[in-house]
Structures are given as structure tokens and as C-alpha cells.
Coordinates of C-alpha atoms and ligand atoms in Angstrom, one line a residue:
Chain O
M1 CA 91.6 -45.2 -14.8
N2 CA 93.6 -43.6 -12.2
L3 CA 96.5 -45.1 -8.5
T4 CA 97.9 -44.4 -6.1
L5 CA 99.7 -47.8 -5.8
H6 CA 101.9 -48.0 -2.0
I7 CA 104.7 -51.5 -2.4
W8 CA 107.3 -52.6 0.1
R9 CA 110.0 -51.9 -1.9
Q10 CA 113.7 -53.7 0.3
G11 CA 117.0 -54.3 -1.9
G12 CA 117.7 -57.9 -0.2
P13 CA 116.6 -60.7 1.9
D14 CA 118.9 -58.3 5.1
Q15 CA 118.1 -54.7 4.2
P16 CA 115.0 -52.4 5.5
G17 CA 112.6 -51.9 3.8
R18 CA 109.7 -49.1 3.7
M19 CA 106.5 -48.2 1.2
V20 CA 106.3 -46.4 -1.3
R21 CA 104.8 -44.3 -3.1
Y22 CA 102.9 -44.6 -6.9
D23 CA 101.1 -43.0 -8.4
V24 CA 99.7 -44.8 -11.7
K25 CA 98.3 -43.5 -14.7
D26 CA 95.8 -45.0 -17.2
V27 CA 95.5 -48.6 -16.0
N28 CA 93.7 -50.1 -18.8
E29 CA 90.9 -52.2 -16.9
H30 CA 91.2 -55.3 -19.1
S31 CA 94.5 -55.7 -17.9
S32 CA 95.3 -58.0 -14.7
F33 CA 97.2 -57.3 -11.8
L34 CA 100.9 -58.6 -12.5
E35 CA 100.3 -57.1 -15.9
M36 CA 99.2 -53.4 -14.5
L37 CA 102.5 -54.1 -13.0
D38 CA 104.9 -54.9 -15.8
V39 CA 103.8 -51.6 -16.8
L40 CA 105.0 -49.7 -13.9
N41 CA 107.6 -51.4 -13.7
Q42 CA 108.4 -51.0 -17.8
Q43 CA 108.1 -47.2 -17.1
L44 CA 111.0 -47.8 -13.5
I45 CA 113.3 -49.8 -15.9
E46 CA 112.7 -46.4 -18.8
K47 CA 113.4 -44.3 -15.8
G48 CA 116.6 -46.2 -15.1
D49 CA 114.9 -47.3 -11.4
D50 CA 115.0 -51.3 -10.0
P51 CA 111.9 -52.7 -11.0
I52 CA 109.5 -54.0 -8.0
A53 CA 110.4 -57.5 -8.0
F54 CA 107.5 -60.1 -7.9
D55 CA 106.5 -64.4 -8.2
H56 CA 104.4 -64.9 -11.3
D57 CA 104.8 -68.1 -14.3
C58 CA 101.7 -69.4 -15.6
R59 CA 98.8 -66.3 -15.0
E60 CA 96.7 -68.6 -15.5
G61 CA 95.7 -69.2 -11.7
I62 CA 97.4 -73.0 -11.0
C63 CA 101.0 -72.5 -11.0
G64 CA 101.2 -71.2 -6.8
S65 CA 103.4 -68.1 -8.0
C66 CA 102.3 -65.4 -8.0
G67 CA 100.6 -63.0 -4.3
F68 CA 100.8 -61.0 -1.9
V69 CA 98.5 -59.0 0.1
I70 CA 97.1 -56.6 -1.3
N71 CA 95.2 -53.9 1.7
G72 CA 95.4 -56.4 3.5
E73 CA 94.2 -58.6 1.7
A74 CA 96.2 -62.1 0.3
H75 CA 95.5 -62.4 -3.7
G76 CA 92.8 -59.5 -2.8
P77 CA 89.5 -58.8 -2.9
L78 CA 88.0 -61.0 -5.4
P79 CA 87.2 -64.9 -4.1
K80 CA 88.8 -67.3 -5.1
T81 CA 90.9 -65.5 -7.5
T82 CA 95.4 -66.0 -7.5
V83 CA 96.7 -62.2 -7.9
C84 CA 97.3 -63.2 -11.9
Q85 CA 94.1 -63.7 -12.5
L86 CA 92.6 -60.7 -10.7
H87 CA 91.6 -57.7 -13.1
M88 CA 92.0 -53.6 -12.5
R89 CA 88.4 -53.9 -13.6
H90 CA 87.5 -55.1 -10.4
F91 CA 88.4 -51.5 -8.9
K92 CA 88.3 -48.2 -9.2
S93 CA 89.3 -45.6 -10.4
G94 CA 91.2 -42.9 -7.6
D95 CA 91.9 -46.5 -5.7
T96 CA 94.6 -46.8 -2.8
L97 CA 96.4 -49.4 -2.6
H98 CA 99.0 -50.8 -0.9
L99 CA 100.9 -53.9 -2.3
E100 CA 103.0 -56.0 1.0
P101 CA 104.6 -59.6 1.2
W102 CA 103.4 -62.3 2.8
R103 CA 104.3 -61.7 6.5
S104 CA 106.1 -65.6 8.6
R105 CA 108.5 -66.7 9.9
A106 CA 109.0 -69.3 7.4
F107 CA 108.7 -67.1 4.7
P108 CA 111.8 -64.4 4.3
V109 CA 111.7 -61.7 2.0
L110 CA 114.1 -62.2 -1.2
K111 CA 112.8 -58.6 -2.6
D112 CA 110.2 -56.5 -3.0
L113 CA 106.5 -58.2 -3.2
M114 CA 109.0 -61.6 -3.1
V115 CA 109.3 -64.4 -0.3
N116 CA 111.0 -67.6 -0.2
R117 CA 108.7 -69.6 0.5
S118 CA 111.1 -72.6 0.5
A119 CA 109.7 -73.9 4.0
F120 CA 105.9 -75.3 1.6
D121 CA 109.0 -78.3 0.4
R122 CA 110.4 -79.3 3.2
I123 CA 107.2 -79.9 4.9
I124 CA 106.4 -82.0 1.2
Q125 CA 109.9 -83.0 1.5
A126 CA 108.5 -84.8 4.8
G127 CA 106.3 -87.1 3.1
G128 CA 103.8 -85.7 0.5
Y129 CA 104.5 -88.3 -1.3
I130 CA 104.1 -91.7 -1.6
S131 CA 106.2 -94.5 -2.1
V132 CA 106.2 -96.9 -4.8
S133 CA 108.6 -98.9 -6.9
T134 CA 109.0 -97.6 -10.6
G135 CA 108.5 -99.7 -13.6
S136 CA 105.5 -99.2 -15.9
A137 CA 102.5 -97.6 -14.8
P138 CA 100.2 -99.6 -12.8
E139 CA 96.9 -100.4 -14.4
A140 CA 95.2 -97.0 -14.0
N141 CA 91.8 -99.2 -13.1
L142 CA 93.1 -101.8 -10.4
T143 CA 92.1 -99.7 -7.2
P144 CA 89.0 -99.2 -6.9
I145 CA 87.4 -95.5 -5.0
P146 CA 85.0 -94.9 -4.4
K147 CA 83.6 -91.2 -5.9
P148 CA 82.4 -89.4 -3.3
L149 CA 86.2 -90.3 -2.1
A150 CA 88.1 -88.9 -4.5
D151 CA 86.4 -85.7 -5.4
R152 CA 87.1 -84.8 -1.2
A153 CA 90.6 -85.9 -2.2
F154 CA 90.7 -84.1 -6.2
E155 CA 89.7 -80.9 -3.8
A156 CA 92.3 -81.0 -1.4
A157 CA 94.5 -81.4 -4.5
E158 CA 93.5 -78.2 -5.8
C159 CA 96.0 -76.9 -3.6
I160 CA 98.1 -74.7 -5.2
G161 CA 100.6 -73.5 -2.4
C162 CA 100.7 -70.3 -3.3
G163 CA 101.4 -69.3 0.5
A164 CA 97.9 -67.1 0.6
C165 CA 97.2 -69.2 3.9
V166 CA 99.9 -68.1 6.0
A167 CA 100.0 -64.3 4.8
Q168 CA 95.9 -64.1 5.6
C169 CA 96.6 -66.3 8.9
P170 CA 96.9 -64.2 12.0
N171 CA 98.6 -66.7 13.7
G172 CA 101.2 -66.8 10.2
A173 CA 100.1 -70.8 10.0
A174 CA 100.5 -72.7 7.6
N175 CA 97.4 -75.2 8.7
L176 CA 95.4 -75.5 5.7
F177 CA 98.3 -75.9 3.4
T178 CA 100.0 -78.9 5.4
G179 CA 95.6 -80.2 6.1
A180 CA 95.2 -80.5 1.7
K181 CA 99.0 -82.0 1.3
V182 CA 98.0 -84.6 4.5
A183 CA 94.2 -84.6 3.3
H184 CA 94.4 -85.7 -0.1
L185 CA 97.1 -89.0 0.3
N186 CA 95.3 -90.2 3.3
L187 CA 92.1 -89.6 1.6
L188 CA 93.6 -92.2 -0.6
P189 CA 94.1 -96.0 -1.2
Q190 CA 97.6 -95.2 -2.1
G191 CA 98.6 -93.4 1.0
Q192 CA 97.3 -95.9 3.6
A193 CA 100.5 -97.5 3.7
E194 CA 102.2 -94.1 4.4
R195 CA 99.7 -92.2 6.9
E196 CA 100.8 -92.2 10.2
T197 CA 104.3 -91.1 9.4
R198 CA 102.8 -88.6 6.5
A199 CA 100.9 -87.5 9.1
V200 CA 103.4 -86.7 11.4
G201 CA 107.2 -86.5 9.7
M202 CA 104.4 -83.7 7.7
V203 CA 103.0 -81.7 10.7
E204 CA 106.4 -81.6 12.8
Q205 CA 108.1 -80.2 9.6
M206 CA 105.4 -77.7 9.6
E207 CA 106.0 -76.4 13.3
Q208 CA 110.8 -77.0 12.6
E209 CA 110.0 -74.3 10.4
G210 CA 108.3 -71.7 12.4
F211 CA 104.3 -71.7 11.8
G212 CA 102.1 -70.1 13.7
S213 CA 99.6 -72.9 15.0
C214 CA 96.4 -72.7 14.0
S215 CA 93.1 -70.9 16.2
N216 CA 90.1 -71.6 14.2
F217 CA 89.8 -68.2 12.6
A218 CA 89.3 -69.9 8.9
E219 CA 90.8 -66.9 7.6
C220 CA 92.8 -68.4 5.1
E221 CA 90.0 -70.5 4.3
A222 CA 88.8 -66.9 3.4
V223 CA 91.2 -66.4 1.1
C224 CA 92.1 -69.1 -0.4
P225 CA 92.0 -69.1 -4.2
K226 CA 91.0 -72.5 -5.3
G227 CA 88.8 -72.2 -1.4
I228 CA 90.4 -75.7 0.2
S229 CA 88.5 -75.8 3.0
I230 CA 89.1 -75.6 6.7
D231 CA 88.0 -79.3 6.5
N232 CA 91.2 -80.7 5.1
I233 CA 92.5 -79.2 8.9
A234 CA 90.3 -81.1 11.0
R235 CA 91.8 -84.7 9.0
M236 CA 95.2 -84.0 9.1
N237 CA 94.6 -82.9 13.1
R238 CA 93.0 -86.5 13.4
D239 CA 95.4 -88.5 11.5
Y240 CA 98.7 -86.6 13.7
L241 CA 96.3 -87.0 17.5
K242 CA 96.5 -90.6 16.6
A243 CA 99.0 -91.4 14.9
K244 CA 100.9 -89.6 18.4
L245 CA 98.7 -92.2 20.6
Q246 CA 99.7 -95.0 18.0
G247 CA 103.9 -93.4 19.2
V248 CA 104.1 -93.5 15.6
N249 CA 107.8 -91.2 15.1
R250 CA 108.2 -88.9 12.0
L251 CA 110.8 -90.6 10.5
V252 CA 112.7 -88.3 7.8
V253 CA 113.7 -85.0 9.1
V254 CA 114.1 -81.9 6.6
G255 CA 116.9 -79.4 7.5
A256 CA 116.9 -76.4 6.5
Chain K
M1 CA 105.8 -87.5 31.5
A2 CA 107.8 -88.4 28.6
W3 CA 105.1 -88.8 26.9
F4 CA 103.5 -86.0 27.4
T5 CA 106.1 -83.9 26.7
D6 CA 106.3 -85.8 23.1
F7 CA 102.7 -85.5 22.6
S8 CA 102.3 -82.0 22.9
K9 CA 104.9 -81.3 21.2
A10 CA 103.9 -79.9 18.0
A11 CA 101.0 -76.9 18.3
I12 CA 98.3 -80.2 17.3
G13 CA 98.7 -81.7 20.6
K14 CA 98.5 -78.5 22.7
K15 CA 95.7 -77.9 21.4
A16 CA 94.1 -80.9 21.9
V17 CA 95.4 -80.6 25.2
M18 CA 93.6 -77.8 25.1
A19 CA 90.8 -78.4 23.8
V20 CA 89.9 -81.8 26.5
S21 CA 90.6 -79.9 29.2
G22 CA 88.3 -77.1 27.7
I23 CA 85.6 -80.2 27.6
I24 CA 86.2 -80.9 31.5
L25 CA 85.7 -77.1 32.3
F26 CA 82.1 -77.5 30.0
G27 CA 80.6 -80.2 31.5
F28 CA 81.3 -77.9 35.2
V29 CA 79.6 -74.6 33.2
L30 CA 77.4 -75.9 32.5
V31 CA 75.7 -78.9 35.9
H32 CA 76.8 -76.0 37.9
M33 CA 74.8 -72.9 35.9
I34 CA 71.7 -75.8 36.7
G35 CA 72.4 -77.2 40.2
N36 CA 72.2 -73.0 40.3
L37 CA 68.4 -72.9 39.5
H38 CA 67.6 -74.6 42.5
L39 CA 68.1 -70.8 43.8
Y40 CA 64.2 -70.7 42.3
E41 CA 62.7 -72.7 43.9
G42 CA 63.7 -70.7 47.2
P43 CA 66.3 -71.4 50.6
G44 CA 65.4 -74.3 51.8
H45 CA 66.1 -76.3 48.4
L46 CA 68.9 -74.0 47.8
D47 CA 70.8 -74.9 50.8
E48 CA 70.1 -79.1 50.4
Y49 CA 72.1 -78.3 46.7
G50 CA 74.4 -77.1 49.2
Q51 CA 74.3 -80.5 52.1
F52 CA 74.8 -82.6 48.8
L53 CA 76.6 -81.6 47.3
R54 CA 79.3 -81.5 50.9
H55 CA 78.4 -84.8 51.6
M56 CA 78.3 -86.6 47.7
G57 CA 80.1 -90.1 48.1
A58 CA 79.3 -90.8 51.3
P59 CA 80.0 -93.6 53.3
A60 CA 82.8 -94.1 50.8
L61 CA 84.2 -90.9 51.3
P62 CA 84.4 -88.5 54.3
P63 CA 82.6 -84.8 53.9
N64 CA 83.5 -82.9 50.8
G65 CA 85.1 -85.3 49.2
A66 CA 84.1 -86.4 46.0
L67 CA 84.1 -82.4 46.1
W68 CA 87.8 -82.2 46.7
I69 CA 87.8 -84.1 43.9
A70 CA 86.2 -82.4 40.8
R71 CA 88.2 -79.6 42.9
L72 CA 91.5 -81.0 42.3
V73 CA 90.1 -81.3 38.0
L74 CA 89.1 -79.0 37.4
L75 CA 92.3 -76.3 38.6
S76 CA 94.5 -79.4 36.3
A77 CA 91.7 -78.4 33.4
V78 CA 92.2 -75.2 34.1
V79 CA 96.6 -75.2 34.3
L80 CA 96.7 -77.0 31.2
H81 CA 93.8 -75.6 29.3
I82 CA 95.8 -72.2 30.5
W83 CA 99.2 -73.0 29.8
S84 CA 98.4 -74.7 26.2
A85 CA 96.6 -71.2 25.0
W86 CA 99.9 -69.7 26.8
Q87 CA 102.1 -71.8 25.1
V88 CA 100.6 -71.1 21.4
T89 CA 100.2 -67.1 21.5
L90 CA 103.6 -67.2 22.4
M91 CA 104.4 -69.4 19.2
N92 CA 102.2 -67.1 17.3
R93 CA 103.7 -64.4 18.0
A94 CA 106.6 -66.0 17.0
A95 CA 105.5 -66.3 14.1
R96 CA 105.4 -63.1 12.1
P97 CA 107.8 -60.9 13.5
T98 CA 107.0 -58.5 11.0
D99 CA 103.5 -56.7 10.7
Y100 CA 101.9 -56.3 8.2
T101 CA 100.9 -52.4 7.8
Y102 CA 98.0 -52.2 5.8
R103 CA 96.0 -53.7 8.7
P104 CA 94.4 -57.0 7.6
Q105 CA 90.8 -58.0 6.3
V106 CA 89.5 -59.5 9.3
H107 CA 87.5 -62.8 8.3
T108 CA 86.7 -64.6 11.0
T109 CA 83.9 -64.1 13.6
Y110 CA 84.1 -61.8 17.0
A111 CA 84.3 -64.6 19.4
A112 CA 87.3 -66.1 18.6
R113 CA 89.1 -63.0 17.9
T114 CA 88.7 -62.4 21.6
M115 CA 89.2 -65.4 22.3
R116 CA 92.2 -64.4 24.7
W117 CA 90.9 -61.5 26.4
G118 CA 88.2 -63.6 26.7
G119 CA 90.5 -66.1 28.5
A120 CA 91.6 -63.2 30.7
I121 CA 88.6 -61.7 31.2
I122 CA 87.3 -65.7 32.7
L123 CA 89.7 -66.5 34.5
L124 CA 90.0 -63.2 36.7
F125 CA 86.5 -63.3 36.9
V126 CA 87.0 -67.4 38.4
I127 CA 89.7 -65.2 41.4
Y128 CA 86.7 -63.1 42.1
H129 CA 84.6 -65.9 42.5
L130 CA 85.9 -68.0 44.9
L131 CA 86.8 -65.2 46.7
H132 CA 83.9 -64.2 46.3
F133 CA 81.4 -67.5 47.4
T134 CA 83.9 -70.0 48.1
T135 CA 85.9 -68.1 50.6
G136 CA 83.4 -65.3 51.2
T137 CA 86.1 -62.8 51.3
V138 CA 85.7 -60.5 49.5
H139 CA 81.6 -61.2 50.8
P140 CA 79.6 -58.2 52.6
S141 CA 78.2 -60.9 55.1
F142 CA 79.0 -64.5 54.0
E143 CA 77.9 -67.3 56.4
E144 CA 79.4 -70.2 55.5
G145 CA 76.7 -72.5 54.0
A146 CA 74.0 -70.5 53.7
V147 CA 74.2 -70.2 51.0
Y148 CA 70.8 -68.5 49.7
H149 CA 71.3 -66.2 51.6
N150 CA 75.4 -65.9 50.8
V151 CA 73.8 -65.6 46.3
V152 CA 71.3 -62.8 47.7
A153 CA 73.0 -60.5 49.5
G154 CA 76.0 -60.7 47.4
F155 CA 74.0 -59.8 43.9
S156 CA 71.9 -57.8 45.8
V157 CA 76.1 -55.1 45.7
W158 CA 74.8 -53.4 41.3
W159 CA 78.5 -53.3 40.3
V160 CA 78.8 -56.6 41.5
S161 CA 75.9 -58.3 39.8
L162 CA 76.9 -55.7 36.5
F163 CA 80.6 -57.9 36.9
Y164 CA 79.1 -61.1 36.8
I165 CA 76.7 -60.3 34.0
V166 CA 79.4 -59.4 32.2
A167 CA 82.0 -62.4 32.4
Q168 CA 79.4 -64.1 31.8
L169 CA 78.8 -63.2 28.5
A170 CA 82.5 -63.4 28.5
L171 CA 82.8 -66.2 28.5
G172 CA 79.3 -67.0 26.1
L173 CA 82.2 -65.9 23.3
H174 CA 84.2 -68.0 24.9
L175 CA 82.0 -71.1 24.8
Y176 CA 80.5 -70.3 21.7
H177 CA 83.6 -70.4 19.3
G178 CA 85.2 -72.6 22.0
V179 CA 83.1 -75.9 21.1
W180 CA 82.7 -75.0 17.1
S181 CA 86.9 -74.9 17.6
L182 CA 87.2 -77.9 19.3
F183 CA 85.4 -80.9 16.8
Q184 CA 88.0 -79.2 14.0
S185 CA 91.1 -79.6 16.9
L186 CA 89.9 -82.9 17.3
G187 CA 89.8 -83.8 14.0
W188 CA 86.0 -85.0 14.1
S189 CA 84.7 -83.3 11.8
H190 CA 82.5 -85.6 9.3
P191 CA 80.5 -83.8 6.3
R192 CA 77.3 -85.4 8.2
F193 CA 78.0 -83.8 11.0
N194 CA 79.9 -80.2 10.3
L195 CA 76.2 -78.0 9.2
W196 CA 75.1 -78.9 12.9
R197 CA 78.1 -77.1 14.6
N198 CA 77.5 -74.1 14.8
G199 CA 73.9 -74.5 15.6
L200 CA 75.5 -76.5 18.9
A201 CA 77.7 -74.4 19.9
Q202 CA 75.7 -71.4 19.3
A203 CA 72.8 -73.1 22.3
F204 CA 75.5 -74.6 24.3
A205 CA 76.6 -70.8 24.4
W206 CA 73.0 -69.8 25.1
I207 CA 71.9 -71.1 27.7
V208 CA 74.8 -71.4 30.0
T209 CA 74.9 -67.9 29.4
L210 CA 71.1 -67.2 29.9
G211 CA 71.1 -69.6 32.7
N212 CA 74.4 -68.2 34.6
I213 CA 72.7 -63.9 33.9
S214 CA 69.5 -64.5 35.4
F215 CA 70.6 -65.1 39.0
P216 CA 72.7 -62.0 39.6
I217 CA 69.4 -60.3 37.2
A218 CA 66.2 -62.1 39.5
V219 CA 68.0 -60.3 42.8
L220 CA 67.9 -57.2 40.9
T221 CA 65.0 -57.4 39.9
G222 CA 63.4 -57.6 43.7
L223 CA 62.6 -61.8 41.9
V224 CA 64.2 -63.7 44.3
R225 CA 64.5 -62.1 47.2
Ligands
LIG301 C1 89.8 -69.7 33.1 C2 90.9 -68.8 32.5 C3 90.9 -69.9 30.8 C4 91.6 -69.0 29.5 C5 92.5 -68.5 30.2 C6 91.2 -69.8 28.7 C7 91.6 -69.1 27.4 C8 91.6 -69.9 26.1 C9 92.8 -69.6 24.7 C10 93.3 -68.0 24.5 C11 92.5 -70.3 23.7 C12 92.3 -70.1 21.6 C13 93.7 -70.2 21.8 C14 93.7 -70.5 20.6 O1 94.4 -71.5 19.8 O2 94.5 -70.0 19.5 C15 91.0 -71.0 24.6 C16 90.3 -72.4 23.6 C17 88.7 -72.4 24.5 N1 88.6 -72.6 26.1 FE1 89.4 -71.7 27.2 N2 90.2 -70.3 28.7 C18 89.8 -69.9 30.1 C19 88.7 -71.4 30.9 C20 88.0 -71.4 29.7 C21 86.5 -72.4 30.0 C22 86.4 -71.7 31.3 C23 86.3 -72.7 29.0 C24 84.9 -74.2 29.4 C25 83.7 -73.9 29.8 C26 87.3 -73.1 27.8 C27 86.3 -74.0 27.1 C28 87.6 -74.2 25.5 C29 88.3 -74.4 24.4 C30 86.7 -75.7 24.1 C31 88.6 -73.4 23.9 C32 88.4 -74.0 22.0 C33 89.7 -75.3 21.8 C34 90.9 -75.6 20.4 O3 89.9 -74.5 20.1 O4 89.8 -75.8 20.6 N3 87.9 -72.2 28.3 N4 90.9 -70.5 25.8
LIG302 S1 101.0 -67.0 -11.3 FE1 100.8 -69.3 -11.5 S2 98.7 -69.2 -10.8 FE2 99.2 -66.8 -10.9

């Protein structure tokens, strides 16, 4: 199969970027999208050109490293699929594809299709953990957790932090990511001690990073490779508003 | 005041302000529409209803007292609603400084995407509506207290009626996304009733919109004269 690609090329964080056209011939339909780019990069290297930079690690859809926008859709057209798990058989010969990095003030472009997602790490640092004294692991069945709660917490914990939600949101909001991370711990008994400070800390850190606000478009849910539900955003909103009404303030401010 | 500043500092706080002011305005548009159904009972009843509104709360309150309290609450709700909408809009613009070159695929509803334009149309409509039926400034033959006459004469101008109808359709879309959305914004989410939220939002939007649209149509078709 033959494809026409238009790819965002940008030399570095402070350099201007532009879309560059590449005509790719004889693409193997069994290759993944990233393998297709690997082949293109090999050809670029052989010609002495700069290969296209993109993030990737596991290539199994579980680490959250990969991701860019294909024809206006984060991770491409296949629902619940990361770009590393998207195979070329889902495209037709002759297709024209536009590849762009996640666009957000909080995710500055590092190079080509690669963005800096440290803002997500700082949101986690602001409360996305539970504080326990270290020592030997506690007995696993010590804390009973009702099955429906365990299921909902697990569904929230599926978030791999890829950033597709921010990329697709017309407002560049990170509420699905932060909502999933807040809800995951706030649903569980182990998360209760820090429930309020977690919600306030993570929400206010998200704000500080320069993400937009949620208009309840649900664009994020539609492109999330893990199918994280926007119910998690409602859970975060409830915990945040409750904590604020009780006058809870954040404990840590994570510097940018 | 310091409390309010802190509460509404983050966008989630602003959206709570938007949702609560929206609930007040919902209550208003529903009651307003139901009250106007007196139009179908003839001149006496509608004018009497107008009288009743002016004398609500008597003798504890002076004439127009309750009416002015309601107006102040509504005005505060409108101010807070527009203020929060404006703030989050600025924030959202700033959050995506570089646009995609390829237009992003849309998965959301038409109603959700038109909240800003719809809101602006509603605001223009509200200003016109007050000048039309409350002060009579832009009305061809306004008579204080003659509510039935004012409505029939007002809607007999076809383009005025058309503007009312368009504005009510915009309101309907705003109500549809608004009702659904406020549950999300206030965190009122539960697997037991989440499936009902969409139906509730649609029913509410249809009832208010169809009720309101029926008035100009009734006058234009001569059903009410
Ligand atoms: C007066 C002119 C109005 C303007 C300029 C306006 C503007 C807006 C905007 C821009 C939004 C979406 C903001 C966002 O999340 O991005 C919104 C949401 C909303 N509006 Fe309005 N609106 C107006 C009138 C009304 C009226 C009359 C009602 C109710 C009868 C109403 C109820 C709501 C509700 C409930 C929401 C959703 C809040 C949420 O997401 O939780 N609005 N409005
Ligand atoms: S590379 Fe790990 S999820 Fe795609």
C-alpha cells in the first residue's frame, strides 16, 4: 500500500515547525503505525536526513509513551487503541494522513511528534499517591474492598497517562487524566485519609500547569485508548468542591 | 468575598458557579413558560396573572416587592453565569496556543459546541425581550398592565415572532447541554441515575422550548388574537 504523509517537523522546543510531505511506498499492511514510521525513518537516515522523532516504549499499548494526532484524531481512527497498536490494515492505499503532536500549552513540543508531558508527573506529585510507612507488605486481605468499588477503581487505574485526552479536548483540559488519578485512589479505603487534600492538590496543580477547563464535551472519553469514563471527572469535581466547601487547602505546591 | 475568590479560583469552582446560576435560571425559564400558558385562557386571565405577580407577598411586601427580589436574584445569576463563562473561555483559548493544521474530528454534540454562541444569542434576546414586553421601549403599542394586548400586538409583527422562535431554539440547545452538563460539573454522578440524565435534559429542553415557541405561533396563526 502507498500513503501520502504530512508530518509536523520541528527541530527543537524553540524552533518554528511546519508540515512536511512524505510519499511512502509499499507499506506492509501487517506493520503497526510506528513500524511504518520506523521504515520511513530508516529511509531518511540512509538519505542522510534527520529521522522523525516520536515517543514509544512498550509498543504493547500499556506504557502510555506513544501518541500523536492522525487526521484530527488522537491515536488515530481506531477506538480504544494506542498508535503503537494501530495496524496499517486499517488504512487504504492512497490515503493521505496528517500527523501532528499533542497541542497544548502545558505540553510543549520537544521535537517533531514528541511533546514534554512532565506536567502530568507534577499533577501526580501533588497528590496521586497514598502515604504509608515502608516496611513489610501488609497482608493482602486485611482491608476488605467491595467488589463494585474495586472494579471502578480498577477501571480508573487503567489510565496510562498518554495525554490523548488533552490533545483531543477543544479546551486542552486534563480533567480526564486528573479525574482518573483522583478517582482511582479516592474510591479505595486506602485513599480516604488524604481524600480531600489529594483532590485539592491535584486539581490546583493541573490549573497551575496551564491546562484548560472542562466543558463536558466528552471528546476525551471518545479517544481514550483505555476507554476511561468521564464519570471519573464527576467524582473528582465532587471531591474537589466538597473539600473546598470545607476550606481544605493544598499541602504541596510542585514547582514547574 | 475572600472565600468566594478562593472557591472560584480553579475552573472547577467557576463551573460550579456556572451550574448553580444555571439551575436558578432553569427554574425561572420553566416557571416563566408555565405562567405564560395563561395566554390560552384569554385576556382577563393573563392580565390577572400579571397583577398577581406585582402584588405577590402583600401585605408583608410593598407592591412589586417580590417581583424586585426575584429580579435581583435573576440578575445576580445572569452576571455570575456570564462572568464564569467568560473566565473559562479565556482560559480555554490560552490552553491551546497552536491550532492543529488538520481540523480535529468531532465526537461531541451540536448543543455542546454551540454553548458560547447560543449563550450570546440568548443574552441579546433577553435584552430585546425586556425592552419589548417589560419597558415597552421597542413595542409598537405598549400599554402598562395590558399584558394580553401587548403579547398579541407584539407577536403580530412577523419578524419579531421569528426572532423569538430562533432565540427559543438556541435556548433549547443551551438547556439540553446545560442540564446534562451540570450533573457532571457538580459531581452528581451515580451509575444508578446516569442513564436518566440525557433523557431528563432532553425532556426539560423540549418542554420549555415547545411551550415558549407556541406563543408567537399561536398569535401568527390567529389562534390567539
Ligand atoms: C444570558 C446569557 C447566557 C450566556 C452568555 C450563557 C453562556 C454559557 C456558556 C458559554 C456556557 C458553557 C461554558 C463552558 O463550560 O465552556 C454555559 C453553560 C450553561 N448554561 Fe448558560 N448562558 C446564558 C444563559 C443561560 C440560561 C438562560 C440558562 C438556564 C435557563 C443557562 C444555563 C446553563 C447551564 C446549566 C450551563 C452548564 C453549566 C455546567 O456545565 O455545569 N444559561 N452558559
Ligand atoms: S508505546 Fe507503550 S503504549 Fe504505545
